[in-house]
Amino acid sequence: MNLVGGGRDVRNRVRAAQSAAFRAAEAQIEDWGLEQNEQGWRAEAFLYCVEVKPPDCDYYIPLAPSWLVDEYLRTVVIWRHDEGIDRLRPDVVEISAAELREFKNTKGATLVDGRVIDPFDPNRSWSVESLRGPDGLRLWETDEVVPRKDDLFQERLYCIRWMDTEGNRLYRSPNSCDFEREAKALRLLNERIANWRMKGFIPSAPIPLDGDKTSEPVRTRGWTCWSHLFNPRQLLTHGLVASQSLSNLHQDRVLAAAAMLNLGRLADWNSRLSCWLSSPTQIAGGKNTFLNQALNPLYNYSARPLSMMASAQIDFDSERPIRAASAVEIGDARDVNRECDLWITDPPYADAVQYHELGDFFLAWYGKHIRGAFSDWLPDARGQLAVRGEGEDFKKSMVEIYSNLARHMPDDGMQLVMFTHQNPAVWADLGMILWAAGLRVTAAWTVATETPVGGIKKGNYVQGTVLLVMRKRVEEKHGFLDEVYPEVEDEVKRQIDSMRALDDGAEPNFGDTDYQLAAYAAALRVLTGYQTLDGQDVSHELFRAKPTGRGAVAEKSRFERVIDRGIQIACDYLIPRGLEAAWPSLSADERLYLRALDVESRGERRQGVFQELARGFGVRELMPLLQGGRANQSRVRTPSEFGRRDLGGGGAFASTPLRHLLFAVHATVADEGKPEVGRNYLKELLPDYWGDRTRLTAILDWLASLAHGDDDRWTADAEGARLLAGRLRTDHG
């Protein structure tokens, strides 16, 4: 409101102040010679890794889940062992396309599933937890910025990306001059760190030990102060910018706020938690600390030189100032007493993200300056006052908050609630909270908010956020489940149809998760329109006692059952293009397999998405259909990967016509593309081969189309499906 809405004058003042601070810091860095080498090349990225010396090992092992530095430029690191030296030597090399494919398959990883792998003997490994020992790691002292020599985890620079004088990007392993520059950066930092800490230019605050997220750096690395999340080069860079931008700004709140926000962005984009990600389509680059809204200590990370940090400056192109009255206050939402036409809220997501903990990361950088610019603000995340996303207190607090906001808006006012979650029970709780607050959902749409990123996210992450438009429920409608279900079915279908009408077939805007979230929202639109359901008020459902104790299973609420039904409707209604005629006669297990393939063909790999599909179809056995069990690396088995596995066995899918069809495709491929063996198998095994032939041919045609995607696993099987479809189509007995 005050920066983006400040108009051209504010924008120009902020830009000028930021540019002046960066120019002064860059001039000092250049004078020190920390980001250029002897050939005049300018550094673009410094890559660091942790290394550890396990028992009975003669050398330190550098740790990383992959030593592929840049897939686009086909650059990798190969470690060499020089006799008599306990530090391995990184060899940064460019390899051929064929060598790259082999390297990606073998990876050469030295850290796999929490185990340290010997790069020269993959049969030798050590558990990271066992290396930490029963007593854990030594806790760092506040003034420490690098590990002690006797610490378990050491740290080293292993690769630098340079831009030469002709503009070429080159990766090189560090030489003696580079290590001298690293030592110089440490020396320069040590000369300034005490003064900078006193003035609040770099963090001095301790990391809270009692948080779910903040305890991880302490436990896994021994870091106890927020400054430990940054290496010497990063602290020196940020401290320079802070000293140039935050000095004597307390009288100018606009520039002070912009400088603090800018420093927070620099810290987010340049820390020991900034991962390095490679891509086959573009040059590799470093990512921000909160890529997945958590504090993840990494075993290899990237550091940016100041010359590459200009893009992290805050910038906005707003020309027109916002004339509306606005106020920024810190307080309890239950105590709000302002009247507003529109309330916008982003409630906790069942504690998926601990915002009250993560805020301390940024406050550590500018906490000492907040009171100077905003005298009535406290530099504290106030975690003890945060509404936590679980438990009875959470529900009561949320009802009180939304009831209060509803009281302070007119009858024609609106609330916009931003929400993201995959669990129907959480959606049911949200719906009941909004319902109990006297609100009803009138509209909803999905926006992309979390982009999937390889190599960092280890869970099943939702990519879209649903925006729920709420209004006051002014009429008293009373509903019954048998009447509500048809309404939900119509509403879910209407929502899906409207999204499909907006979708682009060549570049889809909506993924499977988006349709799932839309089904949740559609169910809420129907449910929150009623005052009671089956004669019971919502508060009965929201606060009813749930069974406790080991093995206790709570009965699903009416709300949750309706939302479950919405997902089932969406699953049945979202038919893969080309399978419309065959779909009605397929079993739930067959539909699940084909829908999972359809979802996978659009790049989906999250196991959670496949699990939600299985739940929507009412299928209990999902894992037999998947190849690979990691959360973000799940794939649906191809016919050849199935082979004879479980064929005709006890599982529900194993005896379906589709399972036999997949084996027939596999048999065709195994017989060097001769479809006769596949056709004979189907005629022998399927009791109604002639009645099923048209349906089987349609499915084969659809499977054959998978060859046009990016997954080369389907190349042979898709061709086998095409040949078998042709044979079935011309089969006249």
Short mmCIF file of N, CA and C in Angstrom, two decimals, residues 472-547:
data_model
loop_
_atom_site.label_atom_id
_atom_site.label_comp_id
_atom_site.label_asym_id
_atom_site.label_seq_id
_atom_site.Cartn_x
_atom_site.Cartn_y
_atom_site.Cartn_z
N LYS A 472 -22.00 -13.24 3.62
CA LYS A 472 -22.79 -13.59 4.78
C LYS A 472 -23.93 -14.53 4.37
N ARG A 473 -24.22 -15.49 5.23
CA ARG A 473 -25.37 -16.36 4.99
C ARG A 473 -26.57 -15.70 5.68
N VAL A 474 -27.43 -15.09 4.86
CA VAL A 474 -28.53 -14.30 5.42
C VAL A 474 -29.85 -15.06 5.45
N GLU A 475 -29.97 -16.14 4.67
CA GLU A 475 -31.22 -16.91 4.70
C GLU A 475 -30.99 -18.24 5.40
N GLU A 476 -32.02 -18.75 6.02
CA GLU A 476 -31.94 -19.99 6.77
C GLU A 476 -32.47 -21.14 5.91
N LYS A 477 -31.55 -21.88 5.30
CA LYS A 477 -31.91 -23.07 4.53
C LYS A 477 -31.52 -24.29 5.34
N HIS A 478 -32.36 -25.30 5.31
CA HIS A 478 -32.09 -26.53 6.04
C HIS A 478 -32.01 -27.68 5.04
N GLY A 479 -30.90 -28.41 5.07
CA GLY A 479 -30.67 -29.45 4.07
C GLY A 479 -30.59 -30.84 4.65
N PHE A 480 -30.72 -31.81 3.75
CA PHE A 480 -30.60 -33.22 4.11
C PHE A 480 -29.63 -33.87 3.13
N LEU A 481 -28.86 -34.83 3.63
CA LEU A 481 -27.80 -35.42 2.82
C LEU A 481 -28.31 -35.95 1.50
N ASP A 482 -29.47 -36.63 1.49
CA ASP A 482 -29.95 -37.22 0.25
C ASP A 482 -30.32 -36.15 -0.78
N GLU A 483 -30.55 -34.91 -0.33
CA GLU A 483 -30.82 -33.82 -1.26
C GLU A 483 -29.54 -33.09 -1.65
N VAL A 484 -28.57 -33.10 -0.74
CA VAL A 484 -27.33 -32.36 -0.97
C VAL A 484 -26.45 -33.04 -2.01
N TYR A 485 -26.38 -34.38 -1.99
CA TYR A 485 -25.48 -35.09 -2.90
C TYR A 485 -25.73 -34.74 -4.38
N PRO A 486 -26.99 -34.75 -4.86
CA PRO A 486 -27.20 -34.37 -6.27
C PRO A 486 -26.77 -32.93 -6.56
N GLU A 487 -26.99 -32.03 -5.60
CA GLU A 487 -26.54 -30.65 -5.79
C GLU A 487 -25.03 -30.58 -5.93
N VAL A 488 -24.32 -31.33 -5.08
CA VAL A 488 -22.86 -31.35 -5.14
C VAL A 488 -22.39 -31.89 -6.48
N GLU A 489 -23.04 -32.95 -6.95
CA GLU A 489 -22.66 -33.54 -8.24
C GLU A 489 -22.80 -32.51 -9.35
N ASP A 490 -23.92 -31.80 -9.39
CA ASP A 490 -24.13 -30.79 -10.43
C ASP A 490 -23.11 -29.66 -10.31
N GLU A 491 -22.81 -29.25 -9.09
CA GLU A 491 -21.89 -28.13 -8.88
C GLU A 491 -20.47 -28.50 -9.26
N VAL A 492 -20.03 -29.72 -8.91
CA VAL A 492 -18.69 -30.17 -9.27
C VAL A 492 -18.54 -30.22 -10.79
N LYS A 493 -19.54 -30.78 -11.46
CA LYS A 493 -19.48 -30.88 -12.93
C LYS A 493 -19.47 -29.49 -13.56
N ARG A 494 -20.29 -28.58 -13.01
CA ARG A 494 -20.31 -27.22 -13.55
C ARG A 494 -18.95 -26.54 -13.38
N GLN A 495 -18.32 -26.75 -12.22
CA GLN A 495 -17.01 -26.16 -11.96
C GLN A 495 -15.97 -26.72 -12.93
N ILE A 496 -15.97 -28.03 -13.13
CA ILE A 496 -15.00 -28.65 -14.03
C ILE A 496 -15.22 -28.18 -15.46
N ASP A 497 -16.48 -28.10 -15.88
CA ASP A 497 -16.78 -27.64 -17.24
C ASP A 497 -16.29 -26.22 -17.46
N SER A 498 -16.46 -25.36 -16.46
CA SER A 498 -16.02 -23.97 -16.61
C SER A 498 -14.50 -23.88 -16.69
N MET A 499 -13.80 -24.74 -15.94
CA MET A 499 -12.34 -24.74 -16.00
C MET A 499 -11.85 -25.29 -17.33
N ARG A 500 -12.51 -26.33 -17.81
CA ARG A 500 -12.12 -26.89 -19.12
C ARG A 500 -12.33 -25.89 -20.23
N ALA A 501 -13.38 -25.09 -20.13
CA ALA A 501 -13.65 -24.09 -21.16
C ALA A 501 -12.54 -23.05 -21.21
N LEU A 502 -11.91 -22.80 -20.06
CA LEU A 502 -10.81 -21.83 -20.01
C LEU A 502 -9.47 -22.43 -20.38
N ASP A 503 -9.39 -23.76 -20.34
CA ASP A 503 -8.10 -24.43 -20.50
C ASP A 503 -7.64 -24.42 -21.95
N ASP A 504 -6.33 -24.43 -22.09
CA ASP A 504 -5.69 -24.49 -23.40
C ASP A 504 -5.17 -25.90 -23.60
N GLY A 505 -5.65 -26.57 -24.64
CA GLY A 505 -5.24 -27.96 -24.86
C GLY A 505 -3.76 -28.11 -25.08
N ALA A 506 -3.13 -27.13 -25.78
CA ALA A 506 -1.70 -27.23 -26.06
C ALA A 506 -0.87 -26.96 -24.82
N GLU A 507 -1.28 -25.95 -24.05
CA GLU A 507 -0.57 -25.61 -22.81
C GLU A 507 -1.60 -25.50 -21.69
N PRO A 508 -1.95 -26.61 -21.06
CA PRO A 508 -3.01 -26.60 -20.04
C PRO A 508 -2.68 -25.67 -18.88
N ASN A 509 -3.70 -24.95 -18.43
CA ASN A 509 -3.54 -24.08 -17.27
C ASN A 509 -3.79 -24.82 -15.97
N PHE A 510 -4.57 -25.90 -16.04
CA PHE A 510 -4.98 -26.60 -14.83
C PHE A 510 -4.45 -28.03 -14.84
N GLY A 511 -3.89 -28.43 -13.71
CA GLY A 511 -3.46 -29.81 -13.53
C GLY A 511 -4.50 -30.58 -12.74
N ASP A 512 -4.20 -31.86 -12.50
CA ASP A 512 -5.15 -32.71 -11.80
C ASP A 512 -5.43 -32.19 -10.39
N THR A 513 -4.39 -31.68 -9.73
CA THR A 513 -4.58 -31.15 -8.39
C THR A 513 -5.52 -29.95 -8.40
N ASP A 514 -5.45 -29.13 -9.45
CA ASP A 514 -6.34 -27.98 -9.53
C ASP A 514 -7.80 -28.41 -9.61
N TYR A 515 -8.06 -29.45 -10.40
CA TYR A 515 -9.43 -29.95 -10.50
C TYR A 515 -9.89 -30.55 -9.16
N GLN A 516 -8.98 -31.18 -8.46
CA GLN A 516 -9.31 -31.73 -7.15
C GLN A 516 -9.67 -30.61 -6.18
N LEU A 517 -8.84 -29.56 -6.15
CA LEU A 517 -9.13 -28.43 -5.27
C LEU A 517 -10.46 -27.78 -5.65
N ALA A 518 -10.73 -27.72 -6.96
CA ALA A 518 -11.99 -27.13 -7.41
C ALA A 518 -13.18 -27.96 -6.95
N ALA A 519 -13.01 -29.29 -6.90
CA ALA A 519 -14.09 -30.15 -6.41
C ALA A 519 -14.36 -29.88 -4.93
N TYR A 520 -13.29 -29.70 -4.16
CA TYR A 520 -13.47 -29.34 -2.75
C TYR A 520 -14.29 -28.05 -2.65
N ALA A 521 -13.86 -27.04 -3.41
CA ALA A 521 -14.51 -25.74 -3.32
C ALA A 521 -15.97 -25.82 -3.77
N ALA A 522 -16.24 -26.61 -4.81
CA ALA A 522 -17.62 -26.75 -5.29
C ALA A 522 -18.50 -27.38 -4.22
N ALA A 523 -17.97 -28.38 -3.52
CA ALA A 523 -18.73 -29.00 -2.44
C ALA A 523 -19.01 -27.99 -1.33
N LEU A 524 -18.03 -27.14 -1.02
CA LEU A 524 -18.23 -26.13 0.01
C LEU A 524 -19.28 -25.10 -0.41
N ARG A 525 -19.34 -24.79 -1.70
CA ARG A 525 -20.34 -23.84 -2.17
C ARG A 525 -21.75 -24.33 -1.85
N VAL A 526 -21.96 -25.62 -2.03
CA VAL A 526 -23.27 -26.19 -1.74
C VAL A 526 -23.51 -26.27 -0.24
N LEU A 527 -22.55 -26.82 0.48
CA LEU A 527 -22.74 -27.09 1.90
C LEU A 527 -22.95 -25.82 2.73
N THR A 528 -22.13 -24.80 2.46
CA THR A 528 -22.19 -23.60 3.31
C THR A 528 -23.43 -22.75 3.03
N GLY A 529 -24.22 -23.14 2.04
CA GLY A 529 -25.48 -22.44 1.80
C GLY A 529 -26.58 -22.83 2.76
N TYR A 530 -26.35 -23.90 3.53
CA TYR A 530 -27.37 -24.40 4.45
C TYR A 530 -27.06 -23.99 5.89
N GLN A 531 -28.12 -23.79 6.65
CA GLN A 531 -27.98 -23.48 8.07
C GLN A 531 -27.74 -24.74 8.89
N THR A 532 -28.44 -25.81 8.53
CA THR A 532 -28.29 -27.09 9.22
C THR A 532 -28.23 -28.20 8.19
N LEU A 533 -27.71 -29.35 8.59
CA LEU A 533 -27.64 -30.52 7.73
C LEU A 533 -28.19 -31.71 8.53
N ASP A 534 -29.22 -32.32 7.99
CA ASP A 534 -29.90 -33.41 8.70
C ASP A 534 -30.32 -33.00 10.10
N GLY A 535 -30.74 -31.73 10.21
CA GLY A 535 -31.28 -31.25 11.47
C GLY A 535 -30.25 -30.85 12.51
N GLN A 536 -28.96 -30.95 12.20
CA GLN A 536 -27.93 -30.63 13.19
C GLN A 536 -27.15 -29.39 12.77
N ASP A 537 -26.86 -28.56 13.77
CA ASP A 537 -26.07 -27.36 13.54
C ASP A 537 -24.61 -27.75 13.32
N VAL A 538 -23.88 -26.91 12.57
CA VAL A 538 -22.51 -27.23 12.22
C VAL A 538 -21.60 -27.34 13.44
N SER A 539 -21.89 -26.58 14.49
CA SER A 539 -21.02 -26.62 15.66
C SER A 539 -20.98 -28.01 16.28
N HIS A 540 -22.07 -28.77 16.11
CA HIS A 540 -22.08 -30.15 16.61
C HIS A 540 -21.03 -30.98 15.92
N GLU A 541 -20.90 -30.79 14.58
CA GLU A 541 -19.91 -31.54 13.81
C GLU A 541 -18.50 -31.04 14.09
N LEU A 542 -18.35 -29.73 14.19
CA LEU A 542 -17.01 -29.15 14.30
C LEU A 542 -16.34 -29.50 15.62
N PHE A 543 -17.10 -29.50 16.70
CA PHE A 543 -16.50 -29.69 18.01
C PHE A 543 -16.87 -31.01 18.67
N ARG A 544 -17.40 -31.95 17.89
CA ARG A 544 -17.76 -33.23 18.50
C ARG A 544 -16.51 -33.97 18.94
N ALA A 545 -16.64 -34.70 20.00
CA ALA A 545 -15.50 -35.44 20.55
C ALA A 545 -15.08 -36.55 19.59
N LYS A 546 -13.78 -36.69 19.42
CA LYS A 546 -13.25 -37.73 18.55
C LYS A 546 -12.55 -38.79 19.39
N PRO A 547 -12.64 -40.05 18.97
CA PRO A 547 -12.01 -41.12 19.76
C PRO A 547 -10.51 -40.93 19.83
#
